[in-house]
Structure formats: C-alpha cells, structure tokens
Amino acid sequence: MAYKWDFGLVLSYANFWLKGLGVTLAYSVGTVLGGLIIGVVLGMLLLSRRKWVTLPIHFYVELFRCTPLLVQIVWFYYALPIVLSVELPAWLAAGLGLTLYMGAFATEIFRGGIISIDKGQWQASRALGMTNGEMMRHIILPQAIKRMVPPFVNQSIIQLKNTSLLYVVAVPDLMYTGSIVVSDTFRPLEVYTSVAAMYFAILYPLTLWAKRMEAKVDQ
Amino acid sequence: MTNNDVMVRVEGLRKSYGTVEAVRGVSLDVHRGQVVVVIGPSGCGKSTFLRCVNLLETPSAGTLQVGDRTIDFNAAHTMPRGRDLARFRARIGMVFQQFDLFPHMTALGNVMSGPMIVKKMREQEAEAIARNLLAKVGLTDFTARFPRELSGGQQQRVAIARAMAMEPELMLFDEVTSALDPELVGEVLDVMKELALEGTTMIVVTHEMAFARDVADHVVVMDAGQVVEQGPATEVLLQPKNARTVSFLARFHSTIGDRKS
C-alpha cells in the first residue's frame, strides 16, 4: 500500500504554525535565561563552605536532575496548586517547571566551570591582594565562562527540545499545535514530519555553532 | 640592629592539617633589606611556612608581625579578614613554583593586574610601571605575548615583575626555579640577585645552594617542621653544626664548594 504524502494541507495552517513556533521559542529563551540566573546565583553559593547554604542547593539540583521533566511539569500543574492552595495557570506551571529544571543543570555547569580553574590562579590572585570579588570578576570568571559556554549551549539545545513537553498541559507550542492540526486534517504523518523538520531547522545550526565554540575553547 | 629594622618577626608559628603538623613552632626575624634563604629536605614544611607569612595558609598558633601589623593566631580576632586580609597580602609579593600567570592576559596585562585591580591605578600609570619592570627582567620584546607563548623562565620573570608591580615591602619566593629546565634557571636567579642587590627584603625557599651561598644574608635550615639551624650563609652552609644540616648539605657539597670569584 503506497501512502500518498500531502504536505499542502498541513502547510496551509501557516499562521498556526508560526504561533506555535513563537511559543516554543519564547519558552526556550525565557526558561534558559531564567535557568541561567538561577545557575549563576546558586552556582556561586555552592562555593560556600557553609553546609546550611550548600546542602539545600544540592538537594534542589539533584531533585530536578533525577526526576523526569514530564513528571515535574505535570506535578507543578496538578499537584502544586493543591499543596499551595493557589491555582496556577498552565503556562506558568509549565514555565516554572522548565525554568527550575534548566536552573538545576545550569547550577552544576556554573559550579563546575569555576572549580575547574587551577588552584594556582586563586592563590596568585590572593597573593596580589585581590578581594574575593576582584578575583572572581577579573581572574576566575573570565576564564571559567569560556569553559561554561559549550555545556550551557548544549543544555539550552536540549531545553528547546524539552519545551515540546508543554503540550501535556495544553500550552500551544509547536508540538501542541501539531496535535491540533492532526485533529483537523487527519494527517499525522505529514504533521509530525513537519514538526520534526521545524525543530531540526532551529537546532541543527545551533549545534554547529556549539561545536565551533567548543573547538575554540579547546585551543 | 634595632627593633625598627625588623620587617618580619615570626614567633612560635605552627600550622597543622588535621593531625599532621607541618610547621612546628618556627621563630624567625627578617630585617629590612635582608635576604633570608630557607632550605631543607622536601616536605620539611618550608613552603607551608612561607605561605603562612602572607596568610595563604592560616597558621594554627604563634604570632606573625609584618611591618607594623601583628597577628596573634591564638586570638582569632587579630586575624585579618575580607578586605583587611587582601590589604595585608598586597604589601607582600609572592612568586610560585608553577608561575601561575593569568593565561587570559598578556605579559603586560599580568604585570598591570595588581596595580589596576587592587590599587585601582589608572591604566596609563600602571602600564608605565609594568613596561619598566618587564624591561628590568629583560622582557621588553615580550610584553604582548600571552603566557602560553613564553618559556618557563620568561613566565617566571613575568611573575616576578607582576609581584614587584605592587611595590611590596617583602618578597616571598617559593621554589621558583624547581619547575624550570636547568638551562632556564640562571635567568631567573639573575633577576632575583638583582632585586637582592637593590635592597629588596626577601624570604627565599629554594634548593639552589649556590644562590643561597652567594646572595643570602641569613640561612635557615628546616627539618620536620622545625628550624634546626640558622645563621649567616657562609657559617651555616660551610660549617654546619647540626647533624641534620650536615647530612642534608652533603648532597650539595660540590655546588657550595664551587665558589665563584
């Protein structure tokens, strides 16, 4: 049986697709930036020697790294409102889940980048009379950030794909848009092929860029 | 010498890591303009002692006086913290075995880093100081090079210039030639000799006995975390009294006896 492919019908939903794409990109950028802020703050705090500072952060990081994102999004949407007795709209619950998930990985990336800097750099800075702030700003971070960029870009690429989980709470991203178009056209093969092509078109150039960045850092 | 000439006074200094005591009650005076060389077998605590002087390590007990600042490690409140600690260290230059230059800065940038970041000096002023010092250590043509583009000896000379740019009252050298290829050791020692001749107060931890013999005013021999002998260089190196000094120096006798004219 030969299947007759027909993309014409699917592509006639152009406006729909553009909106879905917009939602996917907005969630990606928003949650990556949110995660970055969490990562910078918590990553810095993880350098502390005080256990009461680092233990809760480790707990947060491991909790989010060791549970599936799908479970987190569902939990934030269905369970959190019951725990807090506040109704969370789907877009917020999903955004919160995605941001905290990204933040957990970003925290590890940030901490890893900083502690990868040779001990000699810290002692030379201190011996010159730099305060911790001066040392971080002028010596440690400029070197560490270069090392953090490749893993952070990689995590961001994964994050963009992870936004497809938004569809479980009916946030109209690319994936959810696809399911609507399917129910309208009964053309799942063309629809999901198109969805895959759209993700690929965004992500492939990004991975190429990430690889180039990595090569640069290795130099 | 009068008390006013004392630049560094260490009394009963101890440093332990858990149950291991690396420095066990070291006392030492360093006078202004004096070159003190600390020698001893590996693991005798000489590097740890040196790192205690600029508080890269926090001693467990004893007192430390550098210039007009006295710290009593038995009384926690006298230990400087934060900005105060940074200021304390800024008056003391230190050069390390592995150079530890900042890889993201050129040679010039490295030497300018202290004056600009710590002293908030204007760029032009810092650059003038840095160029001057790099010329002094023989690196006029290498100011724009990054550390990875320099030999070990050149990197170490940049590191000395970087420390000197802070105009320290005291310079600490921690086995600064140990990581160098033998043919590069001389160029670094020459720079140090020049600093010594200019009257820089220096504490030098080294295995270079010829340097100790030629440059040191005072030699301190450490073993197992303690000072076993100290005195004028010629006395300690050529007529050691302590048995442990004698056995340590036996390895070097050809070097020490080989006196330059």
Coordinates of C-alpha atoms in Angstrom, one line a residue:
Chain A
M1 CA 0.0 0.0 0.0
A2 CA 1.6 3.3 -1.1
Y3 CA 0.9 6.2 1.2
K4 CA 0.2 9.4 -0.7
W5 CA 2.0 12.2 1.1
D6 CA 0.3 15.6 1.1
F7 CA 2.0 18.4 2.8
G8 CA -0.1 21.1 1.1
L9 CA -3.0 20.8 3.5
V10 CA -0.7 20.8 6.6
L11 CA 1.3 23.8 5.4
S12 CA -1.9 25.8 4.8
Y13 CA -2.0 26.2 8.6
A14 CA 1.0 28.6 8.3
N15 CA -0.3 31.1 10.8
F16 CA -1.0 28.4 13.3
W17 CA 2.5 27.0 12.9
L18 CA 4.1 30.4 13.3
K19 CA 2.3 31.0 16.6
G20 CA 3.3 27.6 17.8
L21 CA 6.9 28.3 16.8
G22 CA 6.7 31.6 18.6
V23 CA 5.5 29.9 21.8
T24 CA 8.3 27.3 21.6
L25 CA 11.0 29.9 21.1
A26 CA 9.6 32.2 23.8
Y27 CA 9.6 29.3 26.3
S28 CA 13.1 28.3 25.3
V29 CA 14.6 31.7 25.6
G30 CA 12.7 32.6 28.7
T31 CA 13.4 29.4 30.6
V32 CA 17.1 29.3 29.5
L33 CA 17.5 32.9 30.8
G34 CA 15.7 32.1 34.0
G35 CA 17.8 29.0 34.4
L36 CA 20.9 31.0 33.8
I37 CA 20.1 33.4 36.5
I38 CA 19.4 30.5 38.9
G39 CA 22.6 28.8 37.8
V40 CA 24.8 31.9 38.4
V41 CA 23.3 32.6 41.8
L42 CA 23.2 29.1 43.2
G43 CA 26.5 28.1 41.5
M44 CA 28.2 30.9 43.3
L45 CA 26.6 30.0 46.6
L46 CA 27.8 26.4 46.1
L47 CA 31.3 27.7 46.6
S48 CA 30.5 28.5 50.2
R49 CA 31.9 26.3 52.9
R50 CA 28.8 26.6 55.0
K51 CA 26.8 23.4 54.8
W52 CA 23.5 25.1 55.6
V53 CA 24.0 27.0 52.3
T54 CA 25.2 24.2 50.1
L55 CA 23.0 21.3 51.3
P56 CA 19.6 22.8 50.2
I57 CA 21.1 23.7 46.9
H58 CA 22.5 20.2 46.3
F59 CA 19.1 18.9 47.2
Y60 CA 17.3 21.1 44.7
V61 CA 19.8 20.3 41.9
E62 CA 19.6 16.5 42.4
L63 CA 15.8 16.6 42.9
F64 CA 15.4 18.2 39.5
R65 CA 18.1 16.3 37.7
C66 CA 16.9 12.9 39.0
T67 CA 13.2 13.2 38.2
P68 CA 11.7 13.3 34.6
L69 CA 10.8 16.8 33.4
L70 CA 7.5 15.4 32.2
V71 CA 6.7 14.4 35.8
Q72 CA 7.8 17.9 37.0
I73 CA 5.6 19.8 34.6
V74 CA 2.6 17.6 35.5
W75 CA 3.3 17.9 39.2
F76 CA 3.6 21.7 39.0
Y77 CA 0.3 21.9 37.2
Y78 CA -1.8 19.4 39.1
A79 CA -0.1 18.9 42.5
L80 CA 1.4 22.3 43.4
P81 CA -2.0 24.1 43.4
I82 CA -3.2 21.6 45.9
V83 CA -0.1 22.0 48.1
L84 CA -0.1 25.8 48.0
S85 CA -3.9 26.2 47.6
V86 CA -3.2 28.6 44.7
E87 CA -4.4 27.9 41.2
L88 CA -1.5 28.1 38.8
P89 CA -2.3 28.7 35.1
A90 CA -0.9 26.1 32.8
W91 CA 1.6 28.5 31.1
L92 CA 3.0 29.4 34.5
A93 CA 3.2 25.9 35.9
A94 CA 4.9 24.6 32.8
G95 CA 7.2 27.6 32.7
L96 CA 8.1 27.2 36.3
G97 CA 8.9 23.5 35.8
L98 CA 11.1 24.2 32.8
T99 CA 12.9 27.0 34.4
L100 CA 13.7 25.1 37.6
Y101 CA 14.8 22.1 35.5
M102 CA 17.2 24.3 33.5
G103 CA 18.4 26.0 36.6
A104 CA 19.4 22.7 38.2
F105 CA 21.7 21.9 35.2
A106 CA 22.9 25.5 34.9
T107 CA 23.9 25.5 38.6
E108 CA 26.1 22.4 38.0
I109 CA 27.6 23.9 34.9
F110 CA 28.4 27.1 36.6
R111 CA 29.9 25.5 39.7
G112 CA 31.9 23.0 37.5
G113 CA 33.3 25.9 35.4
I114 CA 34.5 27.8 38.4
I115 CA 36.1 24.9 40.3
S116 CA 37.8 23.7 37.1
I117 CA 40.1 26.8 37.3
D118 CA 43.5 25.8 38.5
K119 CA 44.3 26.4 42.2
G120 CA 47.3 28.5 41.2
Q121 CA 45.1 31.2 39.7
W122 CA 43.3 31.6 43.1
Q123 CA 46.5 31.7 45.1
A124 CA 48.2 34.1 42.7
S125 CA 45.2 36.5 42.8
R126 CA 45.0 36.4 46.6
A127 CA 48.8 36.9 46.9
L128 CA 48.5 40.1 44.8
G129 CA 46.0 41.3 47.4
M130 CA 42.7 40.9 45.5
T131 CA 39.5 40.6 47.4
N132 CA 37.3 37.6 46.6
G133 CA 35.1 39.9 44.4
E134 CA 38.0 41.3 42.5
M135 CA 39.5 37.8 42.0
M136 CA 36.1 36.4 40.7
R137 CA 35.5 39.3 38.4
H138 CA 38.9 39.8 36.8
I139 CA 40.6 36.4 37.1
I140 CA 38.4 33.4 37.7
L141 CA 35.1 34.2 35.8
P142 CA 36.8 35.4 32.6
Q143 CA 38.5 32.0 32.3
A144 CA 35.6 30.0 33.7
I145 CA 32.9 31.4 31.5
K146 CA 34.8 30.3 28.4
R147 CA 34.6 26.8 29.7
M148 CA 30.9 27.1 30.7
V149 CA 29.7 28.2 27.3
P150 CA 29.8 24.9 25.4
P151 CA 28.0 22.8 28.1
F152 CA 25.5 25.6 28.6
V153 CA 24.7 25.8 24.9
N154 CA 24.3 22.1 24.8
Q155 CA 21.9 22.2 27.7
S156 CA 20.0 25.0 26.0
I157 CA 19.6 22.9 22.9
I158 CA 18.2 20.1 25.0
Q159 CA 16.0 22.6 26.7
L160 CA 14.5 23.8 23.4
K161 CA 13.5 20.2 22.7
N162 CA 12.2 19.8 26.2
T163 CA 9.6 22.6 25.6
S164 CA 7.7 20.0 23.5
L165 CA 6.5 18.6 26.8
L166 CA 4.4 21.8 27.2
Y167 CA 1.8 20.0 25.1
V168 CA 0.8 17.8 28.1
V169 CA -0.7 20.8 29.9
A170 CA -2.1 22.3 26.6
V171 CA 0.3 25.2 26.2
P172 CA 0.1 25.9 22.4
D173 CA 3.7 25.3 21.5
L174 CA 4.9 23.6 18.3
M175 CA 4.1 20.2 19.5
Y176 CA 0.6 21.1 20.8
T177 CA -0.1 23.0 17.6
G178 CA 0.8 19.8 15.7
S179 CA -1.8 17.8 17.6
I180 CA -4.5 20.4 16.8
V181 CA -3.6 20.3 13.1
V182 CA -3.8 16.5 13.2
S183 CA -7.2 16.5 14.7
D184 CA -8.2 19.0 12.0
T185 CA -6.6 17.3 9.0
F186 CA -6.2 13.6 10.0
R187 CA -2.7 13.8 8.5
P188 CA -0.4 12.8 11.4
L189 CA 2.4 11.6 9.2
E190 CA 2.8 14.9 7.4
V191 CA 2.1 16.9 10.6
Y192 CA 4.7 15.3 12.8
T193 CA 7.2 15.1 10.0
S194 CA 6.8 18.9 9.6
V195 CA 7.1 19.4 13.4
A196 CA 10.4 17.3 13.4
A197 CA 11.7 19.4 10.4
M198 CA 11.0 22.6 12.2
Y199 CA 12.8 21.6 15.4
F200 CA 15.7 20.3 13.3
A201 CA 15.9 23.6 11.3
I202 CA 16.3 25.6 14.5
L203 CA 18.5 23.2 16.4
Y204 CA 21.0 22.0 13.7
P205 CA 22.6 25.4 13.2
L206 CA 22.8 25.8 16.9
T207 CA 24.6 22.5 17.4
L208 CA 27.1 23.5 14.6
W209 CA 27.7 26.8 16.4
A210 CA 28.2 24.9 19.7
K211 CA 30.7 22.6 18.2
R212 CA 32.7 25.6 16.9
M213 CA 32.6 27.2 20.3
E214 CA 33.9 24.0 21.8
A215 CA 36.8 23.9 19.3
K216 CA 37.6 27.5 20.2
V217 CA 37.7 26.8 23.9
D218 CA 40.0 23.8 23.4
Q219 CA 42.6 25.9 21.6
Chain B
M1 CA 70.2 46.1 64.5
T2 CA 67.4 47.9 66.3
N3 CA 63.8 46.6 66.5
N4 CA 62.7 49.2 63.9
D5 CA 64.7 47.3 61.3
V6 CA 62.6 44.2 61.8
M7 CA 60.4 43.6 58.7
V8 CA 59.1 40.2 59.7
R9 CA 59.0 38.7 63.1
V10 CA 57.7 35.2 63.5
E11 CA 57.3 33.6 66.9
G12 CA 56.3 30.0 67.7
L13 CA 54.5 29.6 64.4
R14 CA 52.6 26.4 64.0
K15 CA 50.4 25.0 61.2
S16 CA 48.6 21.7 61.3
Y17 CA 46.3 19.9 58.8
G18 CA 44.1 17.7 60.9
T19 CA 46.5 15.6 63.0
V20 CA 49.6 16.4 60.8
E21 CA 51.7 19.3 62.0
A22 CA 53.6 20.7 59.0
V23 CA 55.1 23.6 60.8
R24 CA 56.0 23.1 64.5
G25 CA 57.0 26.2 66.3
V26 CA 59.1 28.3 63.9
S27 CA 60.6 31.6 65.1
L28 CA 62.5 33.9 62.8
D29 CA 63.4 37.6 62.3
V30 CA 63.8 39.2 58.9
H31 CA 65.3 42.6 58.8
R32 CA 64.6 45.3 56.3
G33 CA 66.7 44.7 53.2
Q34 CA 67.8 41.2 54.3
V35 CA 67.7 38.2 52.1
V36 CA 66.8 35.1 54.1
V37 CA 67.1 31.7 52.4
V38 CA 65.2 28.7 53.8
I39 CA 66.5 25.3 52.9
G40 CA 65.7 21.8 53.9
P41 CA 64.6 18.4 52.6
S42 CA 61.3 18.1 50.7
G43 CA 58.3 18.0 53.0
C44 CA 60.1 19.8 55.8
G45 CA 57.4 22.5 56.0
K46 CA 59.4 25.3 54.4
S47 CA 56.8 26.1 51.7
T48 CA 54.0 25.9 54.2
F49 CA 55.9 28.2 56.5
L50 CA 56.3 30.7 53.6
R51 CA 52.6 30.5 52.7
C52 CA 51.8 31.3 56.3
V53 CA 53.8 34.6 56.1
N54 CA 51.3 36.1 53.6
L55 CA 48.4 34.1 55.1
L56 CA 47.7 31.9 52.1
E57 CA 47.7 29.4 54.9
T58 CA 46.2 30.3 58.3
P59 CA 48.6 29.3 61.0
S60 CA 47.2 27.3 63.9
A61 CA 49.3 29.1 66.6
G62 CA 52.0 31.6 67.2
T63 CA 52.4 35.3 66.2
L64 CA 53.3 37.0 63.0
Q65 CA 54.5 40.5 62.6
V66 CA 54.9 42.1 59.1
G67 CA 55.8 45.7 59.2
D68 CA 53.6 47.4 61.8
R69 CA 50.9 44.7 61.8
T70 CA 51.0 42.0 64.4
I71 CA 48.7 39.0 64.3
D72 CA 48.3 36.6 67.2
F73 CA 46.9 33.3 65.9
N74 CA 45.9 32.3 69.4
A75 CA 43.5 35.2 69.4
A76 CA 41.1 34.8 66.5
H77 CA 40.1 38.5 66.4
T78 CA 43.5 39.7 65.3
M79 CA 43.3 37.6 62.2
P80 CA 42.5 39.9 59.3
R81 CA 39.5 39.0 57.1
G82 CA 38.0 40.2 53.8
R83 CA 39.3 43.5 52.5
D84 CA 41.7 43.8 55.5
L85 CA 43.3 40.4 54.6
A86 CA 43.6 41.5 51.0
R87 CA 45.4 44.7 52.0
F88 CA 47.7 42.7 54.2
R89 CA 48.7 40.5 51.3
A90 CA 49.0 43.4 48.9
R91 CA 52.1 44.6 50.8
I92 CA 53.8 41.2 50.3
G93 CA 54.8 39.9 46.9
M94 CA 54.9 36.2 46.2
V95 CA 56.3 34.1 43.4
F96 CA 55.3 30.5 43.0
Q97 CA 56.9 27.3 41.7
Q98 CA 54.4 27.0 38.8
F99 CA 54.4 30.7 37.9
D100 CA 50.6 30.9 37.9
L101 CA 50.4 33.7 35.4
F102 CA 46.9 34.7 34.3
P103 CA 46.5 32.9 31.0
H104 CA 43.9 35.3 29.6
M105 CA 46.2 38.3 29.9
T106 CA 49.4 39.2 28.1
A107 CA 52.7 39.6 29.9
L108 CA 52.0 43.3 30.2
G109 CA 48.4 42.7 31.4
N110 CA 49.7 40.3 34.0
V111 CA 52.1 42.9 35.4
M112 CA 49.4 45.6 35.3
S113 CA 46.8 43.4 37.0
G114 CA 47.9 44.2 40.6
P115 CA 48.1 48.0 40.3
M116 CA 44.9 48.2 38.3
I117 CA 42.7 45.7 40.1
V118 CA 44.0 46.1 43.6
K119 CA 45.3 49.6 43.7
K120 CA 42.8 51.0 41.2
M121 CA 45.6 52.8 39.4
R122 CA 44.9 54.4 36.1
E123 CA 45.7 52.3 33.0
Q124 CA 48.5 54.7 31.7
E125 CA 50.2 54.8 35.1
A126 CA 50.0 51.0 35.5
E127 CA 51.3 50.5 32.0
A128 CA 54.3 52.7 32.6
I129 CA 55.2 50.7 35.8
A130 CA 54.7 47.4 34.0
R131 CA 56.8 48.3 31.0
N132 CA 59.5 49.4 33.3
L133 CA 59.5 46.2 35.2
L134 CA 59.3 44.0 32.2
A135 CA 62.4 45.8 30.8
K136 CA 64.1 45.2 34.1
V137 CA 63.6 41.5 33.9
G138 CA 64.8 41.5 30.2
L139 CA 61.4 41.1 28.5
T140 CA 61.0 44.4 26.7
D141 CA 60.2 42.5 23.4
F142 CA 57.7 40.1 25.0
T143 CA 55.1 42.5 26.6
A144 CA 52.4 41.5 24.1
R145 CA 52.9 37.7 24.4
F146 CA 50.5 35.5 26.3
P147 CA 51.9 33.2 29.0
R148 CA 51.5 30.1 26.7
E149 CA 53.8 31.8 24.2
L150 CA 56.6 32.2 26.7
S151 CA 59.2 29.8 28.0
G152 CA 59.2 28.7 31.7
G153 CA 62.0 31.1 32.5
Q154 CA 60.3 34.0 30.8
Q155 CA 57.0 33.2 32.5
Q156 CA 58.7 33.2 35.9
R157 CA 60.3 36.5 35.2
V158 CA 56.9 38.0 34.3
A159 CA 55.6 36.5 37.6
I160 CA 58.4 38.3 39.5
A161 CA 57.6 41.6 37.7
R162 CA 53.9 41.1 38.5
A163 CA 54.7 40.8 42.2
M164 CA 57.1 43.7 42.1
A165 CA 54.5 46.0 40.4
M166 CA 52.7 46.1 43.8
E167 CA 55.8 47.7 45.3
P168 CA 55.8 45.1 48.1
E169 CA 57.7 45.6 51.3
L170 CA 58.6 42.0 51.3
M171 CA 59.0 39.4 48.6
L172 CA 58.4 35.6 49.1
F173 CA 59.9 33.1 46.6
D174 CA 58.6 29.6 46.8
E175 CA 60.9 27.2 44.9
V176 CA 60.6 29.4 41.9
T177 CA 63.2 27.5 39.8
S178 CA 62.1 24.0 40.7
A179 CA 59.8 23.6 37.7
L180 CA 62.3 25.1 35.2
D181 CA 64.5 23.3 32.7
P182 CA 68.1 23.5 34.0
E183 CA 69.2 25.9 31.3
L184 CA 66.5 28.4 32.3
V185 CA 67.3 28.5 36.0
G186 CA 70.1 31.0 35.6
E187 CA 68.0 33.8 34.0
V188 CA 65.5 33.7 36.9
L189 CA 68.2 33.6 39.6
D190 CA 69.9 36.6 38.0
V191 CA 66.7 38.6 38.3
M192 CA 66.5 37.6 42.0
K193 CA 70.1 38.6 42.6
E194 CA 69.5 42.0 41.1
L195 CA 66.5 42.5 43.4
A196 CA 68.6 41.4 46.4
L197 CA 71.3 43.9 45.5
E198 CA 68.7 46.7 45.3
G199 CA 67.9 46.0 48.9
T200 CA 64.6 44.1 48.5
T201 CA 63.6 42.3 51.6
M202 CA 63.3 38.6 50.6
I203 CA 62.4 35.2 52.0
V204 CA 63.5 32.6 49.5
V205 CA 62.7 28.9 49.8
T206 CA 65.0 27.1 47.4
H207 CA 67.2 24.1 46.6
E208 CA 69.7 26.3 44.8
M209 CA 72.6 26.2 47.2
A210 CA 74.9 28.3 45.1
F211 CA 72.3 31.1 45.2
A212 CA 72.0 30.7 48.9
R213 CA 75.8 30.9 49.3
D214 CA 76.1 34.0 47.0
V215 CA 73.0 36.0 47.8
A216 CA 71.7 35.1 51.3
D217 CA 72.5 37.2 54.3
H218 CA 70.9 34.6 56.6
V219 CA 70.2 30.9 56.0
V220 CA 67.6 28.9 57.8
V221 CA 67.6 25.1 57.8
M222 CA 64.3 23.4 58.4
D223 CA 63.6 19.8 59.0
A224 CA 60.4 18.1 60.1
G225 CA 58.6 21.4 60.6
Q226 CA 61.2 23.0 62.8
V227 CA 64.2 25.2 62.4
V228 CA 67.3 23.1 63.1
E229 CA 69.9 25.7 62.4
Q230 CA 70.2 29.3 61.3
G231 CA 72.8 31.9 60.9
P232 CA 75.0 33.8 58.3
A233 CA 75.1 32.0 55.0
T234 CA 78.7 31.1 55.0
E235 CA 78.6 29.8 58.5
V236 CA 75.6 27.5 58.0
L237 CA 76.5 26.3 54.6
L238 CA 80.2 25.8 55.0
Q239 CA 80.5 25.0 58.7
P240 CA 77.1 23.5 59.7
K241 CA 76.9 22.5 63.4
N242 CA 73.7 20.5 63.4
A243 CA 73.9 16.8 62.3
R244 CA 70.7 17.1 60.2
T245 CA 72.1 20.1 58.4
V246 CA 75.3 18.2 57.7
S247 CA 73.5 15.2 56.2
F248 CA 71.2 17.5 54.1
L249 CA 74.0 19.6 52.8
A250 CA 76.2 16.5 51.9
R251 CA 74.3 16.2 48.7
F252 CA 75.1 19.7 47.7
H253 CA 78.8 20.0 48.7
S254 CA 80.1 20.1 45.2
T255 CA 77.8 23.1 44.5
I256 CA 78.6 25.0 47.6
G257 CA 82.4 24.4 47.4
D258 CA 82.4 25.6 43.9
R259 CA 82.7 29.3 44.9
K260 CA 82.6 31.8 42.2
S261 CA 85.3 34.6 42.3

